[in-house]
Tab-separated table of C-alpha atoms and ligand atoms in Angstrom:
chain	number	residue	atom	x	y	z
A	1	UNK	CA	-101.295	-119.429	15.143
A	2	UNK	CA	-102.972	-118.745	18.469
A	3	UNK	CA	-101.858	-119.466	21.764
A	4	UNK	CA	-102.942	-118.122	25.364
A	5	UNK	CA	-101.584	-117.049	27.562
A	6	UNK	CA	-101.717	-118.221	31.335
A	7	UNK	CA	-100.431	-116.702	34.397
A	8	UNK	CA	-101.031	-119.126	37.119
A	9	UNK	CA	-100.769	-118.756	41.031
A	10	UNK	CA	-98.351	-121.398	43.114
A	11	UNK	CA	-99.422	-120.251	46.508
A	12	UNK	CA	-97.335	-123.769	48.036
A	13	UNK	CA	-97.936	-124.483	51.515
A	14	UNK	CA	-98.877	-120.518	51.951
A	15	UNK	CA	-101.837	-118.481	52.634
A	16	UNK	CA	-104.956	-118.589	54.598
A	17	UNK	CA	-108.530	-117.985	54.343
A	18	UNK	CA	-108.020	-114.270	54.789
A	19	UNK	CA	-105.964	-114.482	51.479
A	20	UNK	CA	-108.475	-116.091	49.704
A	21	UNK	CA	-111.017	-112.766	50.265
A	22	UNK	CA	-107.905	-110.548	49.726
A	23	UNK	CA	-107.232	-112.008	46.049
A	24	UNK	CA	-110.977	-112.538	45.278
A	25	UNK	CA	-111.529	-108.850	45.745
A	26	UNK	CA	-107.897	-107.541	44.559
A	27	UNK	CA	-108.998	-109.480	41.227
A	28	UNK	CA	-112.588	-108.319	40.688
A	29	UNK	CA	-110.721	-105.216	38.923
A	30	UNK	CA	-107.883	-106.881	36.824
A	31	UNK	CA	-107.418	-105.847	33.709
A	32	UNK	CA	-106.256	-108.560	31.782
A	33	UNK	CA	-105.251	-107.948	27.246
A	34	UNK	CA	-106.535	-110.559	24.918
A	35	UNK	CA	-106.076	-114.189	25.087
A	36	UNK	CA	-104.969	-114.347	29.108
A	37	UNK	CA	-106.291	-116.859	31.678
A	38	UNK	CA	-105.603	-116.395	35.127
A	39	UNK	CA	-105.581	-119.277	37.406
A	40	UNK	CA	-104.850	-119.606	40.790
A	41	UNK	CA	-103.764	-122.837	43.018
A	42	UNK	CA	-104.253	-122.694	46.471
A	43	UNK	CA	-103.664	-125.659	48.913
A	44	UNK	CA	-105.789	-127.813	48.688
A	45	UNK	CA	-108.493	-127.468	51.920
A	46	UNK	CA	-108.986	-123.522	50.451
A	47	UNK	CA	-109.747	-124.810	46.972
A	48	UNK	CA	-113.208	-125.069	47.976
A	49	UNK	CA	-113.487	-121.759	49.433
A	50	UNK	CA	-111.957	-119.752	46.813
A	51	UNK	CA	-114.345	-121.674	44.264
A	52	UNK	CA	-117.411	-120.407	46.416
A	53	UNK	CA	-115.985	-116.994	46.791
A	54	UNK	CA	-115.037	-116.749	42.823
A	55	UNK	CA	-118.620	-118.032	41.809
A	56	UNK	CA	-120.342	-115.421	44.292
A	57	UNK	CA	-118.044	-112.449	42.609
A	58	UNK	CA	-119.369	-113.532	39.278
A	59	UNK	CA	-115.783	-114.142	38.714
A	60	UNK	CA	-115.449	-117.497	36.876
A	61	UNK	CA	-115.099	-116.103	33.369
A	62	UNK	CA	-111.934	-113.948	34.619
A	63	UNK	CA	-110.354	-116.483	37.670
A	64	UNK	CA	-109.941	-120.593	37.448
A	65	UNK	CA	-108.533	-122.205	39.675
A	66	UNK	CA	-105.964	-124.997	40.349
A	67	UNK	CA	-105.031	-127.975	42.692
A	68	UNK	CA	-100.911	-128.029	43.487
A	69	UNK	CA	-100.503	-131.623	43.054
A	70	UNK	CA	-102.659	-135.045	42.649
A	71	UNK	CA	-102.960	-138.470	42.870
A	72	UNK	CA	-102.158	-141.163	39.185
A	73	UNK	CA	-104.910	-143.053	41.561
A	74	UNK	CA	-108.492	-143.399	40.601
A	75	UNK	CA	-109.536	-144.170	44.329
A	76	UNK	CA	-108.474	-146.278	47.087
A	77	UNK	CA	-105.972	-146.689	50.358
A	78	UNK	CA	-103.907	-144.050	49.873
A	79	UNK	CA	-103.870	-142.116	52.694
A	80	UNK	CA	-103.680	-138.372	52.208
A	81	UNK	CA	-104.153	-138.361	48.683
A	82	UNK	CA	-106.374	-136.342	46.311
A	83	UNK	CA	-107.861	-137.525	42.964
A	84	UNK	CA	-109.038	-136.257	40.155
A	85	UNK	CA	-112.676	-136.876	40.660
A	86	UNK	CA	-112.865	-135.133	44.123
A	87	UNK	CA	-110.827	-131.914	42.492
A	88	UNK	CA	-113.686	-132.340	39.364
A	89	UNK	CA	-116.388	-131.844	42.017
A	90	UNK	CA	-114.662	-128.621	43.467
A	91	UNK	CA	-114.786	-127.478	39.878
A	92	UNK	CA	-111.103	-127.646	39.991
A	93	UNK	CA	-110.027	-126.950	36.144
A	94	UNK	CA	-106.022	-126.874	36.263
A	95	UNK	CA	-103.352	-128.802	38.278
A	96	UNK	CA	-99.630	-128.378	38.229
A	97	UNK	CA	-97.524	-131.708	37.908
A	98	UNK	CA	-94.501	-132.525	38.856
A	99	UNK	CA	-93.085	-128.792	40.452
A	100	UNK	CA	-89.696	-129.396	41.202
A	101	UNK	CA	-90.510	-129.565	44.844
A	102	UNK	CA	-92.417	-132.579	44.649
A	103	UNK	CA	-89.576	-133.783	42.317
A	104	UNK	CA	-87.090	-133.216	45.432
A	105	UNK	CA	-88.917	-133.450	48.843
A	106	UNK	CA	-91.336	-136.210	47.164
A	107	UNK	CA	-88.782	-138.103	44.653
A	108	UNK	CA	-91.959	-137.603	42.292
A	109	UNK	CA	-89.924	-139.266	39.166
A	110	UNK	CA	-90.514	-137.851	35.690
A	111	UNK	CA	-92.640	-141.549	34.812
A	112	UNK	CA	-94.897	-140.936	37.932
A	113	UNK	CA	-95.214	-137.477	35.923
A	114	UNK	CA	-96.410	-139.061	33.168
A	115	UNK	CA	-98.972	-141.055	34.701
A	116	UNK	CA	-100.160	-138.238	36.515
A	117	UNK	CA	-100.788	-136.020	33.543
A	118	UNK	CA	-102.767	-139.152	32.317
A	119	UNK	CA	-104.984	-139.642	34.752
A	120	UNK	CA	-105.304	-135.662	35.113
A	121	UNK	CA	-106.143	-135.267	30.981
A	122	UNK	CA	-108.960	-138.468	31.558
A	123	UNK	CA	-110.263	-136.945	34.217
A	124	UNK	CA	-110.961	-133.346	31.611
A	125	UNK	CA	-108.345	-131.823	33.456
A	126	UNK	CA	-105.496	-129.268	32.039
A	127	UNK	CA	-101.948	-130.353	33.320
A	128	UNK	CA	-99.444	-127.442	34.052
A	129	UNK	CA	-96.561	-129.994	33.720
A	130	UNK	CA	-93.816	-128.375	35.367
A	131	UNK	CA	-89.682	-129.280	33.805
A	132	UNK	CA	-86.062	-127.710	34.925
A	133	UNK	CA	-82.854	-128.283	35.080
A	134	UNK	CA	-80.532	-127.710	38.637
A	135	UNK	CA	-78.063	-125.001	38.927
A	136	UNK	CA	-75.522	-128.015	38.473
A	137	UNK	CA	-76.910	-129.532	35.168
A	138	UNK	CA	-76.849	-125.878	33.978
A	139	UNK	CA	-73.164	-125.221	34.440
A	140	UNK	CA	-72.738	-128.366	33.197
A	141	UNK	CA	-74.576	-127.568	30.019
A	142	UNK	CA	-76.704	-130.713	30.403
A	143	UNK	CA	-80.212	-128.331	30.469
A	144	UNK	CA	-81.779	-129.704	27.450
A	145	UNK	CA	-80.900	-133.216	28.073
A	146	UNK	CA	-82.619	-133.107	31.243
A	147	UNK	CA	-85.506	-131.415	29.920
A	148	UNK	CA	-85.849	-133.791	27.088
A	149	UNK	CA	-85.739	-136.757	30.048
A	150	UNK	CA	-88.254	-135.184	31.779
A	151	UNK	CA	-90.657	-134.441	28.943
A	152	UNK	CA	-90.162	-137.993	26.677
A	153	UNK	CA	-92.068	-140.372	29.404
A	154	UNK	CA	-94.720	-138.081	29.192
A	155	UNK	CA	-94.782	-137.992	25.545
A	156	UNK	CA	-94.381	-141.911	25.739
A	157	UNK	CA	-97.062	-141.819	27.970
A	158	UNK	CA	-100.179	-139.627	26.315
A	159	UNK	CA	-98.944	-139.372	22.615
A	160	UNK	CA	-97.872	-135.752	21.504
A	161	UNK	CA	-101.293	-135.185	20.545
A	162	UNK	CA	-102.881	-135.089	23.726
A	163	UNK	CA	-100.132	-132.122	23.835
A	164	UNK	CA	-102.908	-129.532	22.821
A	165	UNK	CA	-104.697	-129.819	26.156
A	166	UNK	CA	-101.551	-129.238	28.143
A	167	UNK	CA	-99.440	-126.832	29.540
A	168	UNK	CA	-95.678	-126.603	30.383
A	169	UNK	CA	-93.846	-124.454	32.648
A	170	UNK	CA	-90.140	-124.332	32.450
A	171	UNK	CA	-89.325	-123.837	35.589
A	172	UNK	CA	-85.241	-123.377	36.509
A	173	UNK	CA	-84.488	-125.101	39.815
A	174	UNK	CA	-81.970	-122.399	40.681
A	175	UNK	CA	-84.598	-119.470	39.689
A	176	UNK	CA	-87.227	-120.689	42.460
A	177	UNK	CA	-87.536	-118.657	45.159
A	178	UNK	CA	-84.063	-117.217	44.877
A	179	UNK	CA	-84.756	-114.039	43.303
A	180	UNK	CA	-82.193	-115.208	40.438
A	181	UNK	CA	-84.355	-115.063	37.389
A	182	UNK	CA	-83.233	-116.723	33.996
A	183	UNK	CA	-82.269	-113.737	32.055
A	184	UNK	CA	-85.100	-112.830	28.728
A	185	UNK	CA	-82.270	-114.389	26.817
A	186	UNK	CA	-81.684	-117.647	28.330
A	187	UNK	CA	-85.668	-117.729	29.015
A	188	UNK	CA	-85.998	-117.514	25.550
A	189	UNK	CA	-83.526	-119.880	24.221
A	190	UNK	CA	-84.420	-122.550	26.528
A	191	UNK	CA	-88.618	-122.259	26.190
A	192	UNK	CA	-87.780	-122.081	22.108
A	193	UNK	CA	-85.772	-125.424	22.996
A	194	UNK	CA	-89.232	-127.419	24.233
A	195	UNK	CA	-91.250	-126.333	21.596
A	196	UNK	CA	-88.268	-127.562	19.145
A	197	UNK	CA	-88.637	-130.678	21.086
A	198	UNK	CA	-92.358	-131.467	21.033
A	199	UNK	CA	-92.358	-130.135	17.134
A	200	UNK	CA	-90.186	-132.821	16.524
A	201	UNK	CA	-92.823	-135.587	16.941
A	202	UNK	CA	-95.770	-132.891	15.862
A	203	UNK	CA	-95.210	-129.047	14.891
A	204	UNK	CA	-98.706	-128.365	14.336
A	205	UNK	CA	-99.490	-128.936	18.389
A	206	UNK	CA	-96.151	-127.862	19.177
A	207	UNK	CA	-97.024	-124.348	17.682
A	208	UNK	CA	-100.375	-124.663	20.458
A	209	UNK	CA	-98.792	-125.485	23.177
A	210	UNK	CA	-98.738	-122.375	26.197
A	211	UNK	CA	-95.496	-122.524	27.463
A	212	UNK	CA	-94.951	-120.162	30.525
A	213	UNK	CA	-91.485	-119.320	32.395
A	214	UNK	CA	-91.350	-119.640	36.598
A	215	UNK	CA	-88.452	-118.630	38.644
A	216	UNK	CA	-88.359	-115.659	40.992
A	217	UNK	CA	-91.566	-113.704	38.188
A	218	UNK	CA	-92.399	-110.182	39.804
A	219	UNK	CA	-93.885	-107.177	38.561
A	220	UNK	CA	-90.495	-105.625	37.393
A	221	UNK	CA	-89.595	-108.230	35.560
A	222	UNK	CA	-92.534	-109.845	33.958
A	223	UNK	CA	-93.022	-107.647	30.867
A	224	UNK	CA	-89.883	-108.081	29.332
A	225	UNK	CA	-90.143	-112.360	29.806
A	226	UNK	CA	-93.473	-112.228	28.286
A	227	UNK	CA	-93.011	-110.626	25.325
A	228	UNK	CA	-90.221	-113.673	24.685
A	229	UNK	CA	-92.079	-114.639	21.736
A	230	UNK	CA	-91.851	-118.454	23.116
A	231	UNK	CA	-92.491	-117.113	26.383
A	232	UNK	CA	-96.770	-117.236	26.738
A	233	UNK	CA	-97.014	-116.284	30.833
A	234	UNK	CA	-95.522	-117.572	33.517
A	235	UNK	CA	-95.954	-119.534	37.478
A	236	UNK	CA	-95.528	-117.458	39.766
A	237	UNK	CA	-94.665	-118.434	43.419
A	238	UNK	CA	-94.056	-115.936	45.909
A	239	UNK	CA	-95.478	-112.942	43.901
A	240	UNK	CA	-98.545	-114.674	43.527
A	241	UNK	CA	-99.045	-114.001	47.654
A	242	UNK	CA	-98.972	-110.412	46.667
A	243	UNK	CA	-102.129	-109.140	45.144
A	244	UNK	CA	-100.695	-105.599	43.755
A	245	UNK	CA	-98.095	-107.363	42.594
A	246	UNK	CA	-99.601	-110.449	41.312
A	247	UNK	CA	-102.336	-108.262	39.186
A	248	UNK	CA	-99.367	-106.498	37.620
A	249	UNK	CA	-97.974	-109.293	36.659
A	250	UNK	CA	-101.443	-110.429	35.126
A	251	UNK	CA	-101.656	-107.470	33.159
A	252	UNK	CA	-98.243	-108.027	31.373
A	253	UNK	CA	-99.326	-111.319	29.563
A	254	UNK	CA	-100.681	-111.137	26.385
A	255	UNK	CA	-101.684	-114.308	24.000
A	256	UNK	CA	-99.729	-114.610	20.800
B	301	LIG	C1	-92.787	-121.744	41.794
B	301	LIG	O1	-92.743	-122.221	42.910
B	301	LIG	O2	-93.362	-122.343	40.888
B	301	LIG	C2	-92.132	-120.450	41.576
B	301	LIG	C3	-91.912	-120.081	40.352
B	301	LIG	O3	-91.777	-119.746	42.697
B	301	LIG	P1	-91.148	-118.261	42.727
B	301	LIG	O4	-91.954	-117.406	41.793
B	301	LIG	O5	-91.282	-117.827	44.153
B	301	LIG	O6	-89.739	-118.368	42.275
């Protein structure tokens, strides 16, 4: 069995073109182990920027980059909206779906998920579907319900075998941006849970499937999540802003 790894850059509604140099550079000298992709998902209007800047550091093989969010549309009057086509043309590889903050401040529902992650895989696309339960559900031990609601329309949606060109992050609503992380144990237990899940309607592409842990990452505490053995990288929000920290936290994933 091989699986990558990913560590993947949420910058949200942060950064500025000065960033964009300051990663480009602070990345030329990563040093990444075997199997690890680094991608990183600016807002949108630097996306083309940072591709320009990556391609002119000869950086493509090492850095790919991301969009935070896109359209189920094709085309169309939907003001504000990005598709898949115009991301394809920025040579946009990744996106993330359905972070919990589009989830809250959007009410993105788990079925608009689904379509997105469609119209993202027919576009060539890799979805970094994001899932998580609230502080709430969690006391209320309802976690892997709620994951299993969020991740069955989109199984209803593409068919598990599409699975093996996507990527999930489990992301804990409580762990973002708190600085609580999910300890390696619960981590663990809960990213072991999805791939349970998905091998119930196909092991084989469960086995393939990158799953990476968000919530409050940093260079501390990265090691010890990654080497989770269901645990293959991680989104990282506000350490991905920080480029010492963000290329020690690149260095810690390895592929299993
Ligand atoms: C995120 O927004 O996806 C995230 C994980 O943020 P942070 O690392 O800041 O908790």
């Amino acid at each position: 069995m091989a699986r990558r790894a990913i560590v993947a850059a949420n910058w949200k509604m942060n950064g500025d073109l000065a960033l964009v140099d300051t990663m480009i550079s602070g990345l030329t000298n990563v040093k990444l182990q075997d199997d690890v992709s680094v991608v990183i998902c600016p807002s949108s209007p630097y996306l083309s920027e940072f591709v320009a800047k990556r391609n002119s550091n000869n950086l493509s093989s090492v850095i790919h980059v991301g969009a935070q969010n896109v359209s189920e549309h094709q085309s169309g009057a939907y003001t504000g909206q990005i598709s898949t086509k115009m991301l394809q043309e920025l040579s946009v590889e990744f996106v993330i779906i359905g972070h919990s903050e589009r989830r809250r401040y959007y009410q993105e529902t788990s079925t608009q998920v689904a379509h997105k992650v469609n119209a993202v895989l027919n576009a060539g696309l890799t979805p970094i579907i994001c899932i998580g339960e609230s502080e709430t559900e969690r006391a209320t031990e309802q976690t892997e319900a709620v994951l299993a609601s969020q991740l069955q329309p989109v199984i209803d949606e593409i068919g598990i075998e599409k699975f093996i060109d996507v990527v999930i992050a489990y992301e804990p609503v409580w762990a973002i941006g708190t600085g609580k992380t999910a300890s390696n144990e619960m981590a663990q237990e809960t990213h072991k849970f999805i791939r349970q899940f998905l091998a119930k309607a196909n092991e084989s592409v469960a086995n393939k499937v990158p799953l990476l842990y968000g919530g409050s990452v940093n260079s501390s505490n990265c090691e010890e999540l990654f080497a989770q053995p269901d645990i293959d990288g991680g989104l990282i929000g506000g350490a991905s802003l920080q480029v010492e920290q963000f290329k020690i936290i690149c260095s810690a994933a390895k592929g299993k």
